[in-house]
Amino acid sequence: MRRLPRYIGIVLALGAAALLLAACGSSSKSSSASGSGSTTSAVNIAASTGSKVCPYKFALITHGDNGSFWSVVYKGAKDAAADLGCTLTETYGSQQQGQAEPDDNAENAQIQDAINAHVDGMAVSDHDPSLMNPTLAKAAAAGIPVVLLNAGCDDTDIAASGALTCVGQPEQLAGQAAGAEFKKLGATNVLCIIHQSGQNLLDRCNGIAQALGVGQQCKTGSAPSSGTGCTELTLSTPNAASNPQQAIGQVTSYLQTHTGVNAVMALNNAIGTALVSSNPQSKPKIATFDLNSGVQQDITAGSMSFAIDQQQYLQGYLPLVFLDLYKRKNGQSVGGGTTVPSGPLVVTKSNIGKVSAAIAAGQD
């Protein structure tokens, strides 16, 4: 699959952002509307943006919840709406508090609601492509531009959905970065913790296996007693990311019977910080996907080896910039039908200071 190098994606993204913010002029602003059956709220920023007011209303529809990860995505979208002066109709995601898994049928219905509401563009996490791509293609056929975010960042899904691009982290590439970092640390028998269903999580584990040179896929079952390996462990606790202390008991038990494991990769920061608190000696080495203040503290203290940062603030911010660019500048688009990478960035003790300000500002 063809991927844009990360630096190219960021150069494109920043260039587009600069173009748009310079181009935003005064114009009338349409009121927001929400379709039936969806939980939406309109953010009207016109009063605080001076002359930078755009006439467009955009919908943000995700499979996420209101937790520490997705709140940063939503902040990015709100900030983009403020900077551009656009109306943002936000759907805070199909995974409500306490649900074990996202409700993909509900998200798909929200996409249809946005089509019925005649929004000017939509930013969508394509969590279940087989279900959502036909609905997203209806939006494109109706003249509504779509930018994917976070999920669906595969060239085939971008094409099938009719989207302009996807802003997100190529997950196998991110897994490869994690595997390479573990190798640098001398830890090559990795347990990869899967906290909920999703091909994106499997791709992360598979990327680790590829970087370690143990095949194209991370395996299930028993970890090797010695040597190099990548083994998946799927947590049985429902909604494990919201109940990490309960969930990690399964990890602790596994490590007690598979003593050859010398590295644990959490795919969620709540799971990662819970593992550190239960394993103060950092044996085996622990790393996680995604940042928060707890991960920042653990990396600074040396109790967590590293984190893979997908910079999810950009996943909320850039889709609105790209939609506004497309609408305002006669169909100008970014990405060329492939992914604009927001990550991965490997965060270690040596560079955690550089991202601390973003964490403090709610931008990471």
mmCIF file of C-alpha atoms in Angstrom:
data_model
loop_
_atom_site.group_PDB
_atom_site.id
_atom_site.type_symbol
_atom_site.label_atom_id
_atom_site.label_comp_id
_atom_site.label_asym_id
_atom_site.label_seq_id
_atom_site.Cartn_x
_atom_site.Cartn_y
_atom_site.Cartn_z
ATOM 1 C CA MET A 1 0.000 0.000 0.000
ATOM 2 C CA ARG A 2 1.400 3.413 -0.937
ATOM 3 C CA ARG A 3 2.061 5.670 2.049
ATOM 4 C CA LEU A 4 3.076 9.291 2.248
ATOM 5 C CA PRO A 5 6.244 9.808 4.278
ATOM 6 C CA ARG A 6 5.355 11.539 7.523
ATOM 7 C CA TYR A 7 7.293 14.702 6.794
ATOM 8 C CA ILE A 8 5.554 15.105 3.426
ATOM 9 C CA GLY A 9 2.150 14.747 5.065
ATOM 10 C CA ILE A 10 2.966 17.362 7.673
ATOM 11 C CA VAL A 11 4.398 19.787 5.108
ATOM 12 C CA LEU A 12 1.244 19.409 3.030
ATOM 13 C CA ALA A 13 -0.971 19.813 6.060
ATOM 14 C CA LEU A 14 0.777 22.882 7.412
ATOM 15 C CA GLY A 15 0.900 24.438 3.978
ATOM 16 C CA ALA A 16 -2.824 23.909 3.557
ATOM 17 C CA ALA A 17 -3.523 25.340 6.978
ATOM 18 C CA ALA A 18 -1.483 28.445 6.237
ATOM 19 C CA LEU A 19 -3.246 28.891 2.901
ATOM 20 C CA LEU A 20 -6.661 28.630 4.448
ATOM 21 C CA LEU A 21 -6.140 30.863 7.419
ATOM 22 C CA ALA A 22 -4.796 33.520 5.092
ATOM 23 C CA ALA A 23 -7.736 33.054 2.747
ATOM 24 C CA CYS A 24 -10.545 33.198 5.301
ATOM 25 C CA GLY A 25 -12.528 36.321 4.546
ATOM 26 C CA SER A 26 -15.814 37.675 5.843
ATOM 27 C CA SER A 27 -18.989 36.074 4.581
ATOM 28 C CA SER A 28 -22.375 35.111 5.939
ATOM 29 C CA LYS A 29 -22.603 32.005 8.112
ATOM 30 C CA SER A 30 -25.311 29.395 7.715
ATOM 31 C CA SER A 31 -27.036 27.927 10.735
ATOM 32 C CA SER A 32 -26.270 24.369 11.785
ATOM 33 C CA ALA A 33 -28.725 21.508 11.540
ATOM 34 C CA SER A 34 -28.722 17.989 12.908
ATOM 35 C CA GLY A 35 -30.435 14.936 11.517
ATOM 36 C CA SER A 36 -32.935 12.879 13.425
ATOM 37 C CA GLY A 37 -31.588 10.232 15.754
ATOM 38 C CA SER A 38 -28.164 11.777 16.343
ATOM 39 C CA THR A 39 -26.851 13.630 19.366
ATOM 40 C CA THR A 40 -25.329 16.845 18.038
ATOM 41 C CA SER A 41 -24.404 20.305 19.195
ATOM 42 C CA ALA A 42 -23.496 23.317 17.096
ATOM 43 C CA VAL A 43 -20.427 25.367 17.879
ATOM 44 C CA ASN A 44 -20.822 28.894 16.502
ATOM 45 C CA ILE A 45 -17.522 30.703 16.788
ATOM 46 C CA ALA A 46 -18.290 33.741 14.621
ATOM 47 C CA ALA A 47 -18.362 36.206 17.498
ATOM 48 C CA SER A 48 -14.784 35.400 18.481
ATOM 49 C CA THR A 49 -13.146 35.226 15.060
ATOM 50 C CA GLY A 50 -13.375 38.798 13.811
ATOM 51 C CA SER A 51 -13.684 38.836 10.044
ATOM 52 C CA LYS A 52 -12.722 35.168 9.669
ATOM 53 C CA VAL A 53 -16.175 33.697 9.163
ATOM 54 C CA CYS A 54 -16.862 30.952 6.648
ATOM 55 C CA PRO A 55 -20.317 30.021 5.353
ATOM 56 C CA TYR A 56 -19.927 26.276 5.824
ATOM 57 C CA LYS A 57 -21.215 23.787 8.347
ATOM 58 C CA PHE A 58 -19.229 20.605 8.860
ATOM 59 C CA ALA A 59 -20.122 17.411 10.720
ATOM 60 C CA LEU A 60 -17.691 15.435 12.874
ATOM 61 C CA ILE A 61 -18.757 11.810 13.332
ATOM 62 C CA THR A 62 -16.593 9.274 15.162
ATOM 63 C CA HIS A 63 -16.675 5.878 16.830
ATOM 64 C CA GLY A 64 -15.060 7.367 19.928
ATOM 65 C CA ASP A 65 -16.102 8.216 23.451
ATOM 66 C CA ASN A 66 -15.473 11.263 25.639
ATOM 67 C CA GLY A 67 -12.286 9.860 27.167
ATOM 68 C CA SER A 68 -8.810 11.324 27.268
ATOM 69 C CA PHE A 69 -7.940 10.343 23.693
ATOM 70 C CA TRP A 70 -11.058 11.488 21.874
ATOM 71 C CA SER A 71 -11.426 14.688 23.878
ATOM 72 C CA VAL A 72 -8.175 15.836 22.242
ATOM 73 C CA VAL A 73 -9.572 14.996 18.786
ATOM 74 C CA TYR A 74 -12.684 17.041 19.535
ATOM 75 C CA LYS A 75 -10.596 19.937 20.822
ATOM 76 C CA GLY A 76 -8.683 19.919 17.550
ATOM 77 C CA ALA A 77 -11.934 20.133 15.592
ATOM 78 C CA LYS A 78 -13.287 22.913 17.815
ATOM 79 C CA ASP A 79 -10.065 24.872 17.463
ATOM 80 C CA ALA A 80 -10.170 24.510 13.683
ATOM 81 C CA ALA A 81 -13.763 25.743 13.638
ATOM 82 C CA ALA A 82 -12.699 28.724 15.741
ATOM 83 C CA ASP A 83 -9.717 29.526 13.533
ATOM 84 C CA LEU A 84 -11.712 29.188 10.316
ATOM 85 C CA GLY A 85 -14.953 30.659 11.626
ATOM 86 C CA CYS A 86 -16.982 27.667 10.420
ATOM 87 C CA THR A 87 -19.926 25.966 12.093
ATOM 88 C CA LEU A 88 -19.128 22.552 13.518
ATOM 89 C CA THR A 89 -21.929 20.078 14.151
ATOM 90 C CA GLU A 90 -20.338 17.596 16.508
ATOM 91 C CA THR A 91 -21.397 14.048 17.127
ATOM 92 C CA TYR A 92 -19.329 12.903 20.051
ATOM 93 C CA GLY A 93 -19.056 9.347 18.880
ATOM 94 C CA SER A 94 -20.937 6.103 18.961
ATOM 95 C CA GLN A 95 -19.197 4.608 22.010
ATOM 96 C CA GLN A 96 -21.075 6.069 24.939
ATOM 97 C CA GLN A 97 -19.846 5.946 28.517
ATOM 98 C CA GLY A 98 -19.828 2.377 29.823
ATOM 99 C CA GLN A 99 -20.202 0.691 26.446
ATOM 100 C CA ALA A 100 -17.719 -2.101 25.810
ATOM 101 C CA GLU A 101 -17.461 -1.427 22.070
ATOM 102 C CA PRO A 102 -18.344 1.349 19.619
ATOM 103 C CA ASP A 103 -21.797 1.082 18.061
ATOM 104 C CA ASP A 104 -20.982 1.025 14.360
ATOM 105 C CA ASN A 105 -24.632 0.872 13.323
ATOM 106 C CA ALA A 106 -25.288 4.050 15.295
ATOM 107 C CA GLU A 107 -22.317 5.778 13.687
ATOM 108 C CA ASN A 108 -23.497 4.723 10.241
ATOM 109 C CA ALA A 109 -26.932 6.179 11.011
ATOM 110 C CA GLN A 110 -25.287 9.436 12.086
ATOM 111 C CA ILE A 111 -23.512 9.621 8.734
ATOM 112 C CA GLN A 112 -26.874 9.279 6.987
ATOM 113 C CA ASP A 113 -28.327 11.959 9.285
ATOM 114 C CA ALA A 114 -25.564 14.338 8.202
ATOM 115 C CA ILE A 115 -26.343 13.622 4.546
ATOM 116 C CA ASN A 116 -30.026 14.321 5.177
ATOM 117 C CA ALA A 117 -29.093 17.570 6.936
ATOM 118 C CA HIS A 118 -27.195 18.703 3.820
ATOM 119 C CA VAL A 119 -23.987 19.538 5.646
ATOM 120 C CA ASP A 120 -21.231 21.105 3.559
ATOM 121 C CA GLY A 121 -18.685 18.448 4.475
ATOM 122 C CA MET A 122 -18.039 15.720 6.992
ATOM 123 C CA ALA A 123 -15.070 14.345 8.908
ATOM 124 C CA VAL A 124 -15.635 10.690 9.788
ATOM 125 C CA SER A 125 -13.765 7.855 11.469
ATOM 126 C CA ASP A 126 -14.414 4.901 9.153
ATOM 127 C CA HIS A 127 -14.433 2.291 11.921
ATOM 128 C CA ASP A 128 -16.295 -0.413 9.985
ATOM 129 C CA PRO A 129 -15.493 0.124 6.302
ATOM 130 C CA SER A 130 -17.705 -2.703 5.028
ATOM 131 C CA LEU A 131 -20.691 -1.054 6.724
ATOM 132 C CA MET A 132 -19.848 2.623 6.352
ATOM 133 C CA ASN A 133 -18.180 2.917 2.956
ATOM 134 C CA PRO A 134 -21.447 2.582 0.988
ATOM 135 C CA THR A 135 -23.053 5.305 3.124
ATOM 136 C CA LEU A 136 -20.011 7.554 2.816
ATOM 137 C CA ALA A 137 -20.069 7.004 -0.944
ATOM 138 C CA LYS A 138 -23.648 8.334 -0.921
ATOM 139 C CA ALA A 139 -22.341 11.532 0.658
ATOM 140 C CA ALA A 140 -19.702 11.911 -2.035
ATOM 141 C CA ALA A 141 -22.311 11.230 -4.726
ATOM 142 C CA ALA A 142 -24.483 13.963 -3.197
ATOM 143 C CA GLY A 143 -21.617 16.440 -3.517
ATOM 144 C CA ILE A 144 -20.673 16.371 0.170
ATOM 145 C CA PRO A 145 -16.881 16.111 0.552
ATOM 146 C CA VAL A 146 -15.649 13.572 3.100
ATOM 147 C CA VAL A 147 -12.338 13.456 4.956
ATOM 148 C CA LEU A 148 -11.681 10.339 7.014
ATOM 149 C CA LEU A 149 -9.866 10.478 10.333
ATOM 150 C CA ASN A 150 -8.283 7.976 12.714
ATOM 151 C CA ALA A 151 -9.831 4.863 11.134
ATOM 152 C CA GLY A 152 -10.162 3.875 7.492
ATOM 153 C CA CYS A 153 -6.721 5.239 6.600
ATOM 154 C CA ASP A 154 -6.164 2.623 3.944
ATOM 155 C CA ASP A 155 -5.961 3.516 0.260
ATOM 156 C CA THR A 156 -8.661 0.987 -0.631
ATOM 157 C CA ASP A 157 -11.077 2.362 1.994
ATOM 158 C CA ILE A 158 -10.367 5.958 1.030
ATOM 159 C CA ALA A 159 -11.247 5.068 -2.566
ATOM 160 C CA ALA A 160 -14.300 2.952 -1.683
ATOM 161 C CA SER A 161 -15.743 5.656 0.578
ATOM 162 C CA GLY A 162 -15.189 8.424 -1.955
ATOM 163 C CA ALA A 163 -13.192 10.380 0.634
ATOM 164 C CA LEU A 164 -10.600 12.988 -0.295
ATOM 165 C CA THR A 165 -8.028 11.651 2.155
ATOM 166 C CA CYS A 166 -7.626 10.303 5.681
ATOM 167 C CA VAL A 167 -5.798 12.048 8.505
ATOM 168 C CA GLY A 168 -4.416 9.425 10.821
ATOM 169 C CA GLN A 169 -1.639 7.118 11.772
ATOM 170 C CA PRO A 170 -0.759 4.244 9.429
ATOM 171 C CA GLU A 171 -1.070 1.560 12.072
ATOM 172 C CA GLN A 172 1.342 -1.045 10.734
ATOM 173 C CA LEU A 173 3.936 1.698 10.345
ATOM 174 C CA ALA A 174 3.305 2.712 13.964
ATOM 175 C CA GLY A 175 3.699 -0.890 15.096
ATOM 176 C CA GLN A 176 6.935 -1.147 13.172
ATOM 177 C CA ALA A 177 8.208 1.976 14.948
ATOM 178 C CA ALA A 178 7.343 0.390 18.308
ATOM 179 C CA GLY A 179 9.046 -2.880 17.406
ATOM 180 C CA ALA A 180 12.169 -1.051 16.265
ATOM 181 C CA GLU A 181 12.278 0.895 19.538
ATOM 182 C CA PHE A 182 11.986 -2.306 21.577
ATOM 183 C CA LYS A 183 14.854 -3.795 19.556
ATOM 184 C CA LYS A 184 16.998 -0.763 20.397
ATOM 185 C CA LEU A 185 16.255 -1.441 24.067
ATOM 186 C CA GLY A 186 17.192 -5.116 23.734
ATOM 187 C CA ALA A 187 13.620 -6.298 24.369
ATOM 188 C CA THR A 188 12.476 -8.616 21.597
ATOM 189 C CA ASN A 189 9.890 -10.957 23.155
ATOM 190 C CA VAL A 190 6.864 -8.670 23.100
ATOM 191 C CA LEU A 191 3.372 -9.188 24.510
ATOM 192 C CA CYS A 192 0.893 -6.980 22.625
ATOM 193 C CA ILE A 193 -2.236 -6.157 24.680
ATOM 194 C CA ILE A 194 -5.494 -5.834 22.721
ATOM 195 C CA HIS A 195 -8.177 -4.053 24.753
ATOM 196 C CA GLN A 196 -11.045 -4.017 22.227
ATOM 197 C CA SER A 197 -11.871 -5.234 18.741
ATOM 198 C CA GLY A 198 -10.624 -3.401 15.687
ATOM 199 C CA GLN A 199 -8.384 -4.101 12.717
ATOM 200 C CA ASN A 200 -6.316 -1.045 13.610
ATOM 201 C CA LEU A 201 -5.168 -2.715 16.840
ATOM 202 C CA LEU A 202 -4.274 -5.937 15.035
ATOM 203 C CA ASP A 203 -2.293 -3.885 12.529
ATOM 204 C CA ARG A 204 -0.265 -2.354 15.359
ATOM 205 C CA CYS A 205 0.646 -5.763 16.747
ATOM 206 C CA ASN A 206 1.445 -7.070 13.278
ATOM 207 C CA GLY A 207 3.751 -4.121 12.690
ATOM 208 C CA ILE A 208 5.652 -5.033 15.854
ATOM 209 C CA ALA A 209 6.079 -8.592 14.569
ATOM 210 C CA GLN A 210 7.369 -7.298 11.250
ATOM 211 C CA ALA A 211 9.939 -5.034 12.917
ATOM 212 C CA LEU A 212 11.117 -7.905 15.106
ATOM 213 C CA GLY A 213 11.502 -10.128 12.053
ATOM 214 C CA VAL A 214 9.171 -12.882 13.265
ATOM 215 C CA GLY A 215 6.731 -12.821 10.362
ATOM 216 C CA GLN A 216 3.927 -10.645 9.068
ATOM 217 C CA GLN A 217 1.547 -11.272 11.971
ATOM 218 C CA CYS A 218 1.741 -11.249 15.747
ATOM 219 C CA LYS A 219 0.663 -14.676 17.005
ATOM 220 C CA THR A 220 -1.844 -15.744 19.646
ATOM 221 C CA GLY A 221 -1.434 -18.310 22.413
ATOM 222 C CA SER A 222 1.710 -18.911 24.426
ATOM 223 C CA ALA A 223 4.681 -16.588 24.141
ATOM 224 C CA PRO A 224 8.094 -18.125 23.362
ATOM 225 C CA SER A 225 10.027 -19.183 26.455
ATOM 226 C CA SER A 226 13.089 -17.418 25.080
ATOM 227 C CA GLY A 227 14.327 -15.587 22.020
ATOM 228 C CA THR A 228 12.314 -13.261 19.792
ATOM 229 C CA GLY A 229 8.549 -13.216 19.431
ATOM 230 C CA CYS A 230 5.339 -11.212 19.248
ATOM 231 C CA THR A 231 2.262 -12.571 21.029
ATOM 232 C CA GLU A 232 -1.217 -11.049 21.235
ATOM 233 C CA LEU A 233 -3.225 -11.103 24.458
ATOM 234 C CA THR A 234 -6.861 -10.030 24.120
ATOM 235 C CA LEU A 235 -8.311 -8.711 27.370
ATOM 236 C CA SER A 236 -11.542 -10.364 28.464
ATOM 237 C CA THR A 237 -12.684 -7.438 30.635
ATOM 238 C CA PRO A 238 -15.515 -5.542 28.887
ATOM 239 C CA ASN A 239 -14.665 -1.904 28.217
ATOM 240 C CA ALA A 240 -11.146 -2.616 29.475
ATOM 241 C CA ALA A 241 -9.822 0.886 28.824
ATOM 242 C CA SER A 242 -12.359 2.274 31.310
ATOM 243 C CA ASN A 243 -11.564 -0.462 33.843
ATOM 244 C CA PRO A 244 -7.799 -0.822 33.470
ATOM 245 C CA GLN A 245 -7.023 -1.926 37.020
ATOM 246 C CA GLN A 246 -9.472 -4.796 36.668
ATOM 247 C CA ALA A 247 -8.220 -5.686 33.196
ATOM 248 C CA ILE A 248 -4.500 -5.868 33.928
ATOM 249 C CA GLY A 249 -4.906 -8.795 36.317
ATOM 250 C CA GLN A 250 -5.115 -10.946 33.198
ATOM 251 C CA VAL A 251 -1.806 -9.489 31.978
ATOM 252 C CA THR A 252 -0.113 -10.091 35.333
ATOM 253 C CA SER A 253 -1.243 -13.716 35.360
ATOM 254 C CA TYR A 254 -0.011 -14.217 31.806
ATOM 255 C CA LEU A 255 3.425 -12.806 32.615
ATOM 256 C CA GLN A 256 3.754 -15.077 35.634
ATOM 257 C CA THR A 257 3.381 -18.150 33.419
ATOM 258 C CA HIS A 258 5.290 -16.800 30.391
ATOM 259 C CA THR A 259 8.536 -15.613 31.903
ATOM 260 C CA GLY A 260 10.296 -15.247 28.551
ATOM 261 C CA VAL A 261 8.346 -12.062 27.783
ATOM 262 C CA ASN A 262 10.617 -9.042 28.225
ATOM 263 C CA ALA A 263 8.396 -6.291 26.791
ATOM 264 C CA VAL A 264 4.710 -5.374 26.994
ATOM 265 C CA MET A 265 3.022 -3.086 24.475
ATOM 266 C CA ALA A 266 -0.258 -1.500 25.564
ATOM 267 C CA LEU A 267 -2.420 -0.159 22.744
ATOM 268 C CA ASN A 268 -4.239 2.270 25.052
ATOM 269 C CA ASN A 269 -2.697 4.756 27.477
ATOM 270 C CA ALA A 270 -5.007 3.885 30.384
ATOM 271 C CA ILE A 271 -3.911 0.267 30.106
ATOM 272 C CA GLY A 272 -0.296 1.388 29.819
ATOM 273 C CA THR A 273 -0.271 3.512 32.964
ATOM 274 C CA ALA A 274 -2.113 0.806 34.911
ATOM 275 C CA LEU A 275 0.563 -1.707 33.892
ATOM 276 C CA VAL A 276 3.291 0.634 35.143
ATOM 277 C CA SER A 277 1.566 1.070 38.505
ATOM 278 C CA SER A 278 1.331 -2.715 38.898
ATOM 279 C CA ASN A 279 4.922 -3.242 37.767
ATOM 280 C CA PRO A 280 7.026 -0.550 39.489
ATOM 281 C CA GLN A 281 10.349 -2.214 38.616
ATOM 282 C CA SER A 282 9.518 -1.995 34.877
ATOM 283 C CA LYS A 283 10.346 -5.656 34.301
ATOM 284 C CA PRO A 284 9.447 -6.406 31.580
ATOM 285 C CA LYS A 285 9.766 -3.095 29.738
ATOM 286 C CA ILE A 286 6.453 -1.335 29.199
ATOM 287 C CA ALA A 287 5.388 0.987 26.400
ATOM 288 C CA THR A 288 2.054 2.309 25.184
ATOM 289 C CA PHE A 289 0.257 3.901 22.312
ATOM 290 C CA ASP A 290 -0.970 7.466 22.885
ATOM 291 C CA LEU A 291 -0.050 10.106 25.412
ATOM 292 C CA ASN A 292 -1.683 11.672 28.438
ATOM 293 C CA SER A 293 -0.355 13.299 31.596
ATOM 294 C CA GLY A 294 0.076 9.914 33.296
ATOM 295 C CA VAL A 295 2.155 8.568 30.418
ATOM 296 C CA GLN A 296 4.169 11.779 30.462
ATOM 297 C CA GLN A 297 4.945 11.287 34.159
ATOM 298 C CA ASP A 298 5.845 7.615 33.694
ATOM 299 C CA ILE A 299 8.216 8.326 30.800
ATOM 300 C CA THR A 300 9.827 11.199 32.695
ATOM 301 C CA ALA A 301 10.319 8.934 35.720
ATOM 302 C CA GLY A 302 11.773 6.176 33.548
ATOM 303 C CA SER A 303 9.110 3.639 34.527
ATOM 304 C CA MET A 304 7.707 3.555 30.979
ATOM 305 C CA SER A 305 10.128 3.048 28.105
ATOM 306 C CA PHE A 306 8.337 5.011 25.383
ATOM 307 C CA ALA A 307 5.003 5.926 23.834
ATOM 308 C CA ILE A 308 3.789 6.011 20.250
ATOM 309 C CA ASP A 309 2.077 9.356 19.696
ATOM 310 C CA GLN A 310 -0.364 9.620 16.805
ATOM 311 C CA GLN A 311 -0.926 13.339 17.511
ATOM 312 C CA GLN A 312 -4.698 12.985 17.536
ATOM 313 C CA TYR A 313 -5.202 16.735 17.869
ATOM 314 C CA LEU A 314 -4.257 16.934 14.180
ATOM 315 C CA GLN A 315 -6.851 14.250 13.411
ATOM 316 C CA GLY A 316 -9.530 16.642 14.624
ATOM 317 C CA TYR A 317 -8.016 19.860 13.311
ATOM 318 C CA LEU A 318 -6.800 19.056 9.807
ATOM 319 C CA PRO A 319 -9.982 17.464 8.370
ATOM 320 C CA LEU A 320 -11.868 20.735 8.854
ATOM 321 C CA VAL A 321 -9.007 22.647 7.253
ATOM 322 C CA PHE A 322 -9.045 20.281 4.277
ATOM 323 C CA LEU A 323 -12.838 20.464 3.929
ATOM 324 C CA ASP A 324 -12.763 24.259 4.003
ATOM 325 C CA LEU A 325 -9.951 24.266 1.448
ATOM 326 C CA TYR A 326 -11.968 21.999 -0.837
ATOM 327 C CA LYS A 327 -15.107 24.124 -0.558
ATOM 328 C CA ARG A 328 -13.444 27.527 -0.664
ATOM 329 C CA LYS A 329 -10.788 26.891 -3.309
ATOM 330 C CA ASN A 330 -12.695 25.148 -6.083
ATOM 331 C CA GLY A 331 -12.036 21.546 -5.174
ATOM 332 C CA GLN A 332 -8.407 21.847 -4.089
ATOM 333 C CA SER A 333 -7.620 18.704 -2.108
ATOM 334 C CA VAL A 334 -4.776 17.250 -0.077
ATOM 335 C CA GLY A 335 -3.537 13.681 0.102
ATOM 336 C CA GLY A 336 -4.031 12.447 -3.435
ATOM 337 C CA GLY A 337 -6.328 9.635 -2.299
ATOM 338 C CA THR A 338 -3.906 8.349 0.306
ATOM 339 C CA THR A 339 -3.232 9.042 3.990
ATOM 340 C CA VAL A 340 -1.904 12.281 5.428
ATOM 341 C CA PRO A 341 -0.019 10.853 8.441
ATOM 342 C CA SER A 342 -0.469 12.493 11.835
ATOM 343 C CA GLY A 343 1.991 9.993 13.358
ATOM 344 C CA PRO A 344 3.788 7.969 14.532
ATOM 345 C CA LEU A 345 6.076 9.975 16.770
ATOM 346 C CA VAL A 346 8.155 7.898 19.198
ATOM 347 C CA VAL A 347 8.228 9.722 22.541
ATOM 348 C CA THR A 348 10.995 8.783 24.970
ATOM 349 C CA LYS A 349 12.584 10.300 28.048
ATOM 350 C CA SER A 350 14.949 12.201 25.765
ATOM 351 C CA ASN A 351 12.208 14.108 23.915
ATOM 352 C CA ILE A 352 9.229 14.105 26.305
ATOM 353 C CA GLY A 353 9.942 17.746 27.149
ATOM 354 C CA LYS A 354 9.173 18.767 23.581
ATOM 355 C CA VAL A 355 5.602 17.468 23.767
ATOM 356 C CA SER A 356 4.862 18.461 27.362
ATOM 357 C CA ALA A 357 3.489 21.860 26.333
ATOM 358 C CA ALA A 358 1.056 20.218 23.911
ATOM 359 C CA ILE A 359 -0.127 17.833 26.626
ATOM 360 C CA ALA A 360 -0.639 20.732 29.039
ATOM 361 C CA ALA A 361 -2.655 22.597 26.401
ATOM 362 C CA GLY A 362 -4.897 19.591 25.721
ATOM 363 C CA GLN A 363 -3.359 19.131 22.281
ATOM 364 C CA ASP A 364 -1.837 15.689 22.848
#
